[in-house]
Amino acid sequence: MKFSKFLLIFAVVFSLAGCKSSESNLPPLEPLSLLSSDLSIYIHVPVEHHKELTARLLSAEVPSISAEDALALASRIKHLYAGLGTVKDRSYLEMSSDIDIPSIAKKKVFSSKNGWKTSDYNSPVPEPVVPANFSVHSRSDMDFRLSFASDDVLAVSKEIDPMLDKAALRETVSDTPYNAWINRDTKDILFYITRSGQYLNALIGARVTVNSDYVYGSIKYRPDPKRPGVYSELYDLTFSVHLKDKRTVQAFKSMLSLSFGLMGSEITQPEECTLTVSGVEVSAKQIENLFTRDPITGKHYRVEGDRIITEQVKKK
C-alpha cells in the first residue's frame, strides 16, 4: 500500500474532527520527532497549500473516489511528515501528522464495525515521560498500523513500535541536516535525500554514477497566469546535489547542463561541492511517481555503498 493511500486514512479522520481532547500537564509531541534516523528520504508536505496535489494522489490510489470528494478530504489534512525507504526496503514508510480530532470520533472511525482491530502496545522504554501504553489500529487488508501517539499526533508505519517508543519518551526533533531542512516554515514541499544513489537517477531522468552523499530541494506550485483559479498541475522543482569529491563537480555540472539546459533551467554552484538546478518544470504526475514508492517485486536490489545492483529473482 502506497504513501498516498494513507492520505485517505488521515482525511477520513480529519473529516470527523470537532472538539479535541487534551493531554494536560504533558510535554507536547512534535510529529517530526517520531521518524527514524536511518531513512532514505524525508518529506514535509504543508497540505493546506497543496490540496489539489494531495487530492490527485488520493484519486490515483483510490479510483472509486471522485475528484470532488478527494479535494474535500485533502482539505482536512494539515502538515504531513514522511520518511521513506531503508537500505533493505525501499517501500518502507513512516508518517506522522498533527491532527485535531475528539476521542469520540477516533472510536467511531477505528471500530470493529468498520473492519479495524485494536490492540495494546506497552512501550518497554525505561523512565517514559508520558504513559507508555498505546492503542494500535490495524486491518486484515492493510500492512500498515496506525496509532495516536498523542491526542493530536497520528503515527503510521508497518513497524510502528519504534515510533511509539519515541512518543513515550517525548523526544525532541533531532538536530540533523535533514530535519533542519524540511522543518522550515514554508508553503513549498520540502525533501531531503540521505541516500542519493537511490533517487538521483529519478530526479535527473538519466542513469548517473556520481559520488553524492545527499540531495535536498523544494517543490513550488506554478499557477497558470491565464487561468489563475484553475489547478495547473504544474510545479517548479529546485534541487541541490552535494558531491563528495570536488574533482567531479565540473563533469557533473556539464552533464546537468545537457539534461536541463535546453529546458530553460538554471545550473549554479553555490558552494565548492554543491550544484543547484532550479526552474525545472514538473507535473503532478511526475511528483506522484517520484514520491510514491512501490514494494519491490520480481527484482532484488543489492546495495553496495551508493550503488544499487538489480538482480532478477525467479518467481516460484
Short mmCIF file of the C-alpha atoms (twelve columns), coordinates in Angstrom:
data_MODEL
# 
_entry.id   MODEL 
# 
loop_
_atom_site.group_PDB 
_atom_site.id 
_atom_site.type_symbol 
_atom_site.label_atom_id 
_atom_site.label_alt_id 
_atom_site.label_comp_id 
_atom_site.label_asym_id 
_atom_site.label_seq_id 
_atom_site.Cartn_x 
_atom_site.Cartn_y 
_atom_site.Cartn_z 
_atom_site.pdbx_PDB_model_num 
ATOM 1   C CA . MET A 1   0.000   0.000   0.000   1 
ATOM 2   C CA . LYS A 2   1.489   3.328   -1.070  1 
ATOM 3   C CA . PHE A 3   2.095   6.676   0.604   1 
ATOM 4   C CA . SER A 4   -0.942  8.377   -0.937  1 
ATOM 5   C CA . LYS A 5   -3.353  5.695   0.298   1 
ATOM 6   C CA . PHE A 6   -2.635  6.767   3.813   1 
ATOM 7   C CA . LEU A 7   -3.636  10.308  2.995   1 
ATOM 8   C CA . LEU A 8   -7.141  8.894   2.664   1 
ATOM 9   C CA . ILE A 9   -6.978  7.493   6.195   1 
ATOM 10  C CA . PHE A 10  -5.811  10.859  7.500   1 
ATOM 11  C CA . ALA A 11  -8.544  12.663  5.607   1 
ATOM 12  C CA . VAL A 12  -11.322 10.396  6.883   1 
ATOM 13  C CA . VAL A 13  -10.133 11.006  10.421  1 
ATOM 14  C CA . PHE A 14  -9.985  14.765  9.889   1 
ATOM 15  C CA . SER A 15  -13.494 14.792  8.419   1 
ATOM 16  C CA . LEU A 16  -14.842 13.745  11.828  1 
ATOM 17  C CA . ALA A 17  -12.837 16.293  13.772  1 
ATOM 18  C CA . GLY A 18  -14.570 18.714  16.069  1 
ATOM 19  C CA . CYS A 19  -13.751 19.439  19.675  1 
ATOM 20  C CA . LYS A 20  -10.448 17.916  20.660  1 
ATOM 21  C CA . SER A 21  -9.438  16.289  23.873  1 
ATOM 22  C CA . SER A 22  -6.403  17.469  25.773  1 
ATOM 23  C CA . GLU A 23  -3.377  15.969  27.442  1 
ATOM 24  C CA . SER A 24  -2.922  18.170  30.472  1 
ATOM 25  C CA . ASN A 25  0.459   18.772  32.042  1 
ATOM 26  C CA . LEU A 26  2.299   16.705  29.416  1 
ATOM 27  C CA . PRO A 27  5.081   17.999  27.195  1 
ATOM 28  C CA . PRO A 28  3.863   18.488  23.599  1 
ATOM 29  C CA . LEU A 29  4.772   15.893  20.995  1 
ATOM 30  C CA . GLU A 30  6.337   17.087  17.747  1 
ATOM 31  C CA . PRO A 31  5.287   14.846  14.808  1 
ATOM 32  C CA . LEU A 32  8.679   15.058  13.125  1 
ATOM 33  C CA . SER A 33  10.372  13.650  16.229  1 
ATOM 34  C CA . LEU A 34  8.762   10.246  15.591  1 
ATOM 35  C CA . LEU A 35  10.573  9.492   12.312  1 
ATOM 36  C CA . SER A 36  13.548  7.120   12.331  1 
ATOM 37  C CA . SER A 37  17.068  8.371   11.718  1 
ATOM 38  C CA . ASP A 38  18.057  5.830   9.031   1 
ATOM 39  C CA . LEU A 39  15.583  6.558   6.237   1 
ATOM 40  C CA . SER A 40  16.463  7.407   2.641   1 
ATOM 41  C CA . ILE A 41  14.230  10.396  2.028   1 
ATOM 42  C CA . TYR A 42  12.429  12.814  4.333   1 
ATOM 43  C CA . ILE A 43  9.460   14.870  3.172   1 
ATOM 44  C CA . HIS A 44  7.351   17.657  4.577   1 
ATOM 45  C CA . VAL A 45  4.074   18.464  2.835   1 
ATOM 46  C CA . PRO A 46  2.233   21.565  4.080   1 
ATOM 47  C CA . VAL A 47  -1.017  20.150  2.732   1 
ATOM 48  C CA . GLU A 48  -3.058  23.306  3.258   1 
ATOM 49  C CA . HIS A 49  -1.029  24.834  0.408   1 
ATOM 50  C CA . HIS A 50  -1.108  21.687  -1.776  1 
ATOM 51  C CA . LYS A 51  -4.675  20.445  -1.548  1 
ATOM 52  C CA . GLU A 52  -5.006  19.774  -5.271  1 
ATOM 53  C CA . LEU A 53  -1.839  17.690  -5.414  1 
ATOM 54  C CA . THR A 54  -2.919  15.716  -2.360  1 
ATOM 55  C CA . ALA A 55  -6.307  15.159  -3.975  1 
ATOM 56  C CA . ARG A 56  -4.570  13.886  -7.107  1 
ATOM 57  C CA . LEU A 57  -2.601  11.375  -5.038  1 
ATOM 58  C CA . LEU A 58  -5.828  10.222  -3.434  1 
ATOM 59  C CA . SER A 59  -7.572  9.786   -6.784  1 
ATOM 60  C CA . ALA A 60  -4.600  7.925   -8.251  1 
ATOM 61  C CA . GLU A 61  -4.613  5.328   -5.499  1 
ATOM 62  C CA . VAL A 62  -8.340  5.114   -4.781  1 
ATOM 63  C CA . PRO A 63  -10.094 5.029   -8.194  1 
ATOM 64  C CA . SER A 64  -13.536 4.849   -6.595  1 
ATOM 65  C CA . ILE A 65  -13.206 8.291   -5.026  1 
ATOM 66  C CA . SER A 66  -14.383 11.280  -7.042  1 
ATOM 67  C CA . ALA A 67  -12.182 14.301  -7.659  1 
ATOM 68  C CA . GLU A 68  -14.544 16.453  -5.607  1 
ATOM 69  C CA . ASP A 69  -14.505 14.084  -2.642  1 
ATOM 70  C CA . ALA A 70  -10.730 13.736  -2.828  1 
ATOM 71  C CA . LEU A 71  -10.325 17.512  -2.646  1 
ATOM 72  C CA . ALA A 72  -12.770 17.757  0.251   1 
ATOM 73  C CA . LEU A 73  -10.844 15.088  2.154   1 
ATOM 74  C CA . ALA A 74  -7.491  16.705  1.418   1 
ATOM 75  C CA . SER A 75  -8.752  19.981  2.876   1 
ATOM 76  C CA . ARG A 76  -8.905  18.271  6.286   1 
ATOM 77  C CA . ILE A 77  -5.175  17.468  6.306   1 
ATOM 78  C CA . LYS A 78  -2.643  19.828  7.864   1 
ATOM 79  C CA . HIS A 79  1.086   19.051  7.868   1 
ATOM 80  C CA . LEU A 80  2.442   15.651  6.864   1 
ATOM 81  C CA . TYR A 81  5.930   14.423  7.670   1 
ATOM 82  C CA . ALA A 82  7.089   11.239  5.991   1 
ATOM 83  C CA . GLY A 83  10.203  9.120   5.906   1 
ATOM 84  C CA . LEU A 84  10.627  6.671   3.033   1 
ATOM 85  C CA . GLY A 85  12.941  3.787   2.301   1 
ATOM 86  C CA . THR A 86  15.654  1.858   4.088   1 
ATOM 87  C CA . VAL A 87  18.646  0.025   2.663   1 
ATOM 88  C CA . LYS A 88  16.719  -3.238  2.770   1 
ATOM 89  C CA . ASP A 89  13.244  -1.993  1.836   1 
ATOM 90  C CA . ARG A 90  12.710  0.976   -0.475  1 
ATOM 91  C CA . SER A 91  8.941   0.814   0.132   1 
ATOM 92  C CA . TYR A 92  9.253   1.262   3.904   1 
ATOM 93  C CA . LEU A 93  7.152   4.171   5.184   1 
ATOM 94  C CA . GLU A 94  6.821   6.141   8.374   1 
ATOM 95  C CA . MET A 95  4.404   9.044   8.534   1 
ATOM 96  C CA . SER A 96  3.169   11.375  11.240  1 
ATOM 97  C CA . SER A 97  0.861   14.360  11.273  1 
ATOM 98  C CA . ASP A 98  -0.580  16.861  13.702  1 
ATOM 99  C CA . ILE A 99  -4.348  16.370  13.864  1 
ATOM 100 C CA . ASP A 100 -7.416  17.753  15.596  1 
ATOM 101 C CA . ILE A 101 -9.906  15.027  16.439  1 
ATOM 102 C CA . PRO A 102 -12.028 14.217  19.519  1 
ATOM 103 C CA . SER A 103 -11.884 10.858  21.251  1 
ATOM 104 C CA . ILE A 104 -15.435 10.009  20.246  1 
ATOM 105 C CA . ALA A 105 -14.526 10.353  16.573  1 
ATOM 106 C CA . LYS A 106 -11.499 8.085   16.998  1 
ATOM 107 C CA . LYS A 107 -13.685 5.361   18.468  1 
ATOM 108 C CA . LYS A 108 -16.191 5.714   15.654  1 
ATOM 109 C CA . VAL A 109 -13.620 5.553   12.854  1 
ATOM 110 C CA . PHE A 110 -11.457 2.745   14.232  1 
ATOM 111 C CA . SER A 111 -14.277 0.430   15.296  1 
ATOM 112 C CA . SER A 112 -14.538 -3.298  14.616  1 
ATOM 113 C CA . LYS A 113 -17.706 -2.498  12.674  1 
ATOM 114 C CA . ASN A 114 -15.517 -0.624  10.175  1 
ATOM 115 C CA . GLY A 115 -13.092 -3.525  9.891   1 
ATOM 116 C CA . TRP A 116 -10.453 -2.363  12.376  1 
ATOM 117 C CA . LYS A 117 -8.747  -4.444  15.029  1 
ATOM 118 C CA . THR A 118 -7.374  -2.617  18.070  1 
ATOM 119 C CA . SER A 119 -4.534  -3.968  20.174  1 
ATOM 120 C CA . ASP A 120 -2.486  -2.571  23.054  1 
ATOM 121 C CA . TYR A 121 1.188   -1.725  22.914  1 
ATOM 122 C CA . ASN A 122 3.070   -1.091  26.147  1 
ATOM 123 C CA . SER A 123 6.375   0.562   25.371  1 
ATOM 124 C CA . PRO A 124 9.325   -1.009  27.208  1 
ATOM 125 C CA . VAL A 125 11.338  2.208   27.289  1 
ATOM 126 C CA . PRO A 126 12.872  2.999   30.691  1 
ATOM 127 C CA . GLU A 127 11.506  6.028   32.520  1 
ATOM 128 C CA . PRO A 128 8.875   7.146   29.984  1 
ATOM 129 C CA . VAL A 129 7.873   10.796  30.204  1 
ATOM 130 C CA . VAL A 130 4.210   10.022  29.431  1 
ATOM 131 C CA . PRO A 131 2.063   6.898   29.927  1 
ATOM 132 C CA . ALA A 132 3.659   4.291   27.682  1 
ATOM 133 C CA . ASN A 133 0.530   2.357   26.729  1 
ATOM 134 C CA . PHE A 134 -0.913  2.970   23.261  1 
ATOM 135 C CA . SER A 135 -3.821  1.663   21.201  1 
ATOM 136 C CA . VAL A 136 -2.722  0.364   17.809  1 
ATOM 137 C CA . HIS A 137 -5.190  0.012   14.918  1 
ATOM 138 C CA . SER A 138 -4.799  -2.462  12.072  1 
ATOM 139 C CA . ARG A 139 -6.801  -4.115  9.291   1 
ATOM 140 C CA . SER A 140 -6.589  -7.500  7.607   1 
ATOM 141 C CA . ASP A 141 -6.378  -5.840  4.189   1 
ATOM 142 C CA . MET A 142 -3.573  -3.429  5.139   1 
ATOM 143 C CA . ASP A 143 0.088   -3.944  6.029   1 
ATOM 144 C CA . PHE A 144 0.425   -0.682  7.954   1 
ATOM 145 C CA . ARG A 145 -0.602  0.059   11.523  1 
ATOM 146 C CA . LEU A 146 -1.853  3.336   12.976  1 
ATOM 147 C CA . SER A 147 -1.757  4.812   16.440  1 
ATOM 148 C CA . PHE A 148 -2.451  8.123   18.103  1 
ATOM 149 C CA . ALA A 149 0.938   8.815   19.627  1 
ATOM 150 C CA . SER A 150 -0.734  11.690  21.474  1 
ATOM 151 C CA . ASP A 151 -4.130  13.343  21.375  1 
ATOM 152 C CA . ASP A 152 -3.121  15.400  18.365  1 
ATOM 153 C CA . VAL A 153 -0.469  13.306  16.578  1 
ATOM 154 C CA . LEU A 154 -1.202  10.278  14.406  1 
ATOM 155 C CA . ALA A 155 1.592   7.837   13.507  1 
ATOM 156 C CA . VAL A 156 1.568   5.362   10.595  1 
ATOM 157 C CA . SER A 157 4.029   2.598   9.755   1 
ATOM 158 C CA . LYS A 158 4.446   -1.124  9.166   1 
ATOM 159 C CA . GLU A 159 6.693   -1.212  12.226  1 
ATOM 160 C CA . ILE A 160 5.058   1.343   14.464  1 
ATOM 161 C CA . ASP A 161 6.604   0.284   17.804  1 
ATOM 162 C CA . PRO A 162 9.769   2.441   17.427  1 
ATOM 163 C CA . MET A 163 7.637   5.498   16.717  1 
ATOM 164 C CA . LEU A 164 5.580   4.907   19.851  1 
ATOM 165 C CA . ASP A 165 8.733   4.382   21.907  1 
ATOM 166 C CA . LYS A 166 9.839   7.847   20.827  1 
ATOM 167 C CA . ALA A 167 6.416   9.213   21.761  1 
ATOM 168 C CA . ALA A 168 6.646   7.698   25.254  1 
ATOM 169 C CA . LEU A 169 9.961   9.483   25.779  1 
ATOM 170 C CA . ARG A 170 8.624   12.719  24.244  1 
ATOM 171 C CA . GLU A 171 11.852  13.054  22.290  1 
ATOM 172 C CA . THR A 172 12.506  16.400  20.657  1 
ATOM 173 C CA . VAL A 173 13.274  16.761  16.957  1 
ATOM 174 C CA . SER A 174 16.868  15.630  16.496  1 
ATOM 175 C CA . ASP A 175 19.428  18.145  15.315  1 
ATOM 176 C CA . THR A 176 20.182  16.744  11.847  1 
ATOM 177 C CA . PRO A 177 20.630  18.367  8.435   1 
ATOM 178 C CA . TYR A 178 17.503  16.704  7.033   1 
ATOM 179 C CA . ASN A 179 15.301  17.821  9.929   1 
ATOM 180 C CA . ALA A 180 16.684  21.351  9.753   1 
ATOM 181 C CA . TRP A 181 15.824  21.482  6.043   1 
ATOM 182 C CA . ILE A 182 12.311  20.016  5.981   1 
ATOM 183 C CA . ASN A 183 11.131  21.552  9.255   1 
ATOM 184 C CA . ARG A 184 11.198  25.106  7.952   1 
ATOM 185 C CA . ASP A 185 8.051   27.258  7.784   1 
ATOM 186 C CA . THR A 186 7.235   27.333  4.084   1 
ATOM 187 C CA . LYS A 187 4.429   26.808  1.593   1 
ATOM 188 C CA . ASP A 188 6.619   24.539  -0.540  1 
ATOM 189 C CA . ILE A 189 7.018   20.778  -0.380  1 
ATOM 190 C CA . LEU A 190 10.470  20.068  1.041   1 
ATOM 191 C CA . PHE A 191 12.547  16.926  0.671   1 
ATOM 192 C CA . TYR A 192 15.968  15.722  1.767   1 
ATOM 193 C CA . ILE A 193 17.586  12.580  0.345   1 
ATOM 194 C CA . THR A 194 20.191  10.925  2.538   1 
ATOM 195 C CA . ARG A 195 20.957  8.083   0.098   1 
ATOM 196 C CA . SER A 196 21.216  9.961   -3.145  1 
ATOM 197 C CA . GLY A 197 22.327  6.886   -5.082  1 
ATOM 198 C CA . GLN A 198 18.803  5.543   -4.797  1 
ATOM 199 C CA . TYR A 199 16.992  8.640   -6.028  1 
ATOM 200 C CA . LEU A 200 19.333  10.776  -8.129  1 
ATOM 201 C CA . ASN A 201 18.504  8.914   -11.329 1 
ATOM 202 C CA . ALA A 202 14.812  9.614   -10.812 1 
ATOM 203 C CA . LEU A 203 15.462  13.328  -10.288 1 
ATOM 204 C CA . ILE A 204 17.709  13.754  -13.303 1 
ATOM 205 C CA . GLY A 205 15.901  11.393  -15.614 1 
ATOM 206 C CA . ALA A 206 19.048  9.566   -16.713 1 
ATOM 207 C CA . ARG A 207 21.344  6.932   -15.281 1 
ATOM 208 C CA . VAL A 208 24.253  8.566   -13.500 1 
ATOM 209 C CA . THR A 209 27.160  7.345   -11.420 1 
ATOM 210 C CA . VAL A 210 28.432  10.067  -9.158  1 
ATOM 211 C CA . ASN A 211 29.730  10.202  -5.608  1 
ATOM 212 C CA . SER A 212 26.981  12.245  -3.944  1 
ATOM 213 C CA . ASP A 213 26.169  11.966  -0.258  1 
ATOM 214 C CA . TYR A 214 22.939  13.973  -0.078  1 
ATOM 215 C CA . VAL A 215 20.390  15.881  -2.147  1 
ATOM 216 C CA . TYR A 216 17.835  18.404  -0.928  1 
ATOM 217 C CA . GLY A 217 15.233  20.556  -2.590  1 
ATOM 218 C CA . SER A 218 11.770  22.040  -2.793  1 
ATOM 219 C CA . ILE A 219 8.714   21.882  -5.000  1 
ATOM 220 C CA . LYS A 220 6.674   25.033  -5.570  1 
ATOM 221 C CA . TYR A 221 3.280   25.219  -7.236  1 
ATOM 222 C CA . ARG A 222 3.248   27.072  -10.574 1 
ATOM 223 C CA . PRO A 223 -0.157  28.692  -11.281 1 
ATOM 224 C CA . ASP A 224 -1.310  29.338  -14.831 1 
ATOM 225 C CA . PRO A 225 -1.353  33.153  -15.276 1 
ATOM 226 C CA . LYS A 226 -4.053  32.814  -17.929 1 
ATOM 227 C CA . ARG A 227 -6.291  30.763  -15.605 1 
ATOM 228 C CA . PRO A 228 -5.365  31.758  -12.041 1 
ATOM 229 C CA . GLY A 229 -8.312  29.980  -10.468 1 
ATOM 230 C CA . VAL A 230 -7.747  26.646  -12.212 1 
ATOM 231 C CA . TYR A 231 -5.351  23.990  -10.917 1 
ATOM 232 C CA . SER A 232 -2.471  23.972  -13.417 1 
ATOM 233 C CA . GLU A 233 -0.951  20.604  -12.346 1 
ATOM 234 C CA . LEU A 234 2.472   22.219  -12.858 1 
ATOM 235 C CA . TYR A 235 5.258   22.761  -10.344 1 
ATOM 236 C CA . ASP A 236 8.777   24.149  -10.190 1 
ATOM 237 C CA . LEU A 237 11.410  21.798  -8.838  1 
ATOM 238 C CA . THR A 238 14.656  23.036  -7.326  1 
ATOM 239 C CA . PHE A 239 17.256  20.605  -6.028  1 
ATOM 240 C CA . SER A 240 20.846  20.746  -4.859  1 
ATOM 241 C CA . VAL A 241 23.354  17.906  -5.121  1 
ATOM 242 C CA . HIS A 242 26.314  17.730  -2.779  1 
ATOM 243 C CA . LEU A 243 29.309  15.851  -4.221  1 
ATOM 244 C CA . LYS A 244 31.924  14.089  -2.132  1 
ATOM 245 C CA . ASP A 245 34.811  14.790  -4.497  1 
ATOM 246 C CA . LYS A 246 35.378  18.323  -5.808  1 
ATOM 247 C CA . ARG A 247 37.184  16.864  -8.827  1 
ATOM 248 C CA . THR A 248 33.859  15.532  -10.153 1 
ATOM 249 C CA . VAL A 249 31.978  18.834  -9.907  1 
ATOM 250 C CA . GLN A 250 32.723  20.226  -13.375 1 
ATOM 251 C CA . ALA A 251 31.991  16.965  -15.170 1 
ATOM 252 C CA . PHE A 252 28.710  16.588  -13.296 1 
ATOM 253 C CA . LYS A 253 27.831  20.218  -13.983 1 
ATOM 254 C CA . SER A 254 28.313  19.595  -17.704 1 
ATOM 255 C CA . MET A 255 26.016  16.590  -17.517 1 
ATOM 256 C CA . LEU A 256 23.363  18.632  -15.715 1 
ATOM 257 C CA . SER A 257 23.640  21.297  -18.408 1 
ATOM 258 C CA . LEU A 258 22.986  18.686  -21.063 1 
ATOM 259 C CA . SER A 259 19.995  17.353  -19.158 1 
ATOM 260 C CA . PHE A 260 18.385  20.640  -18.149 1 
ATOM 261 C CA . GLY A 261 19.966  23.407  -20.225 1 
ATOM 262 C CA . LEU A 262 17.538  23.100  -23.124 1 
ATOM 263 C CA . MET A 263 14.613  23.174  -20.692 1 
ATOM 264 C CA . GLY A 264 15.464  26.691  -19.574 1 
ATOM 265 C CA . SER A 265 16.610  25.555  -16.135 1 
ATOM 266 C CA . GLU A 266 19.494  27.240  -14.349 1 
ATOM 267 C CA . ILE A 267 22.513  25.371  -13.000 1 
ATOM 268 C CA . THR A 268 24.531  27.195  -10.352 1 
ATOM 269 C CA . GLN A 269 27.376  26.310  -7.988  1 
ATOM 270 C CA . PRO A 270 26.622  27.964  -4.638  1 
ATOM 271 C CA . GLU A 271 29.454  26.086  -2.880  1 
ATOM 272 C CA . GLU A 272 32.594  24.263  -3.912  1 
ATOM 273 C CA . CYS A 273 30.976  20.805  -3.896  1 
ATOM 274 C CA . THR A 274 27.317  21.752  -4.368  1 
ATOM 275 C CA . LEU A 275 25.418  22.155  -7.623  1 
ATOM 276 C CA . THR A 276 21.888  23.533  -7.729  1 
ATOM 277 C CA . VAL A 277 19.341  23.054  -10.507 1 
ATOM 278 C CA . SER A 278 16.387  25.440  -10.430 1 
ATOM 279 C CA . GLY A 279 13.396  26.177  -12.630 1 
ATOM 280 C CA . VAL A 280 12.688  22.564  -13.568 1 
ATOM 281 C CA . GLU A 281 9.071   22.220  -14.655 1 
ATOM 282 C CA . VAL A 282 7.463   19.031  -13.351 1 
ATOM 283 C CA . SER A 283 3.911   17.778  -13.492 1 
ATOM 284 C CA . ALA A 284 1.742   16.460  -10.688 1 
ATOM 285 C CA . LYS A 285 2.117   13.017  -12.257 1 
ATOM 286 C CA . GLN A 286 5.915   13.222  -12.091 1 
ATOM 287 C CA . ILE A 287 5.764   14.184  -8.419  1 
ATOM 288 C CA . GLU A 288 3.451   11.266  -7.788  1 
ATOM 289 C CA . ASN A 289 5.922   8.917   -9.473  1 
ATOM 290 C CA . LEU A 290 8.862   10.380  -7.586  1 
ATOM 291 C CA . PHE A 291 7.451   10.163  -4.082  1 
ATOM 292 C CA . THR A 292 5.267   7.059   -4.323  1 
ATOM 293 C CA . ARG A 293 7.423   4.009   -3.831  1 
ATOM 294 C CA . ASP A 294 6.158   0.579   -4.872  1 
ATOM 295 C CA . PRO A 295 7.149   -2.517  -2.933  1 
ATOM 296 C CA . ILE A 296 9.872   -4.416  -4.806  1 
ATOM 297 C CA . THR A 297 8.504   -7.434  -6.643  1 
ATOM 298 C CA . GLY A 298 10.244  -9.627  -9.159  1 
ATOM 299 C CA . LYS A 299 13.602  -7.940  -8.541  1 
ATOM 300 C CA . HIS A 300 16.166  -7.841  -5.793  1 
ATOM 301 C CA . TYR A 301 18.170  -4.679  -5.134  1 
ATOM 302 C CA . ARG A 302 21.607  -5.273  -3.687  1 
ATOM 303 C CA . VAL A 303 23.114  -2.131  -2.177  1 
ATOM 304 C CA . GLU A 304 26.849  -1.531  -2.259  1 
ATOM 305 C CA . GLY A 305 27.663  1.920   -0.947  1 
ATOM 306 C CA . ASP A 306 25.740  4.379   -3.105  1 
ATOM 307 C CA . ARG A 307 25.181  1.790   -5.829  1 
ATOM 308 C CA . ILE A 308 22.066  -0.312  -6.230  1 
ATOM 309 C CA . ILE A 309 22.592  -3.507  -8.203  1 
ATOM 310 C CA . THR A 310 19.451  -5.011  -9.709  1 
ATOM 311 C CA . GLU A 311 19.173  -8.763  -9.806  1 
ATOM 312 C CA . GLN A 312 16.308  -10.710 -11.320 1 
ATOM 313 C CA . VAL A 313 14.527  -13.047 -8.933  1 
ATOM 314 C CA . LYS A 314 12.964  -16.231 -10.268 1 
ATOM 315 C CA . LYS A 315 9.400   -16.472 -9.099  1 
ATOM 316 C CA . LYS A 316 8.449   -19.778 -7.611  1 
# 
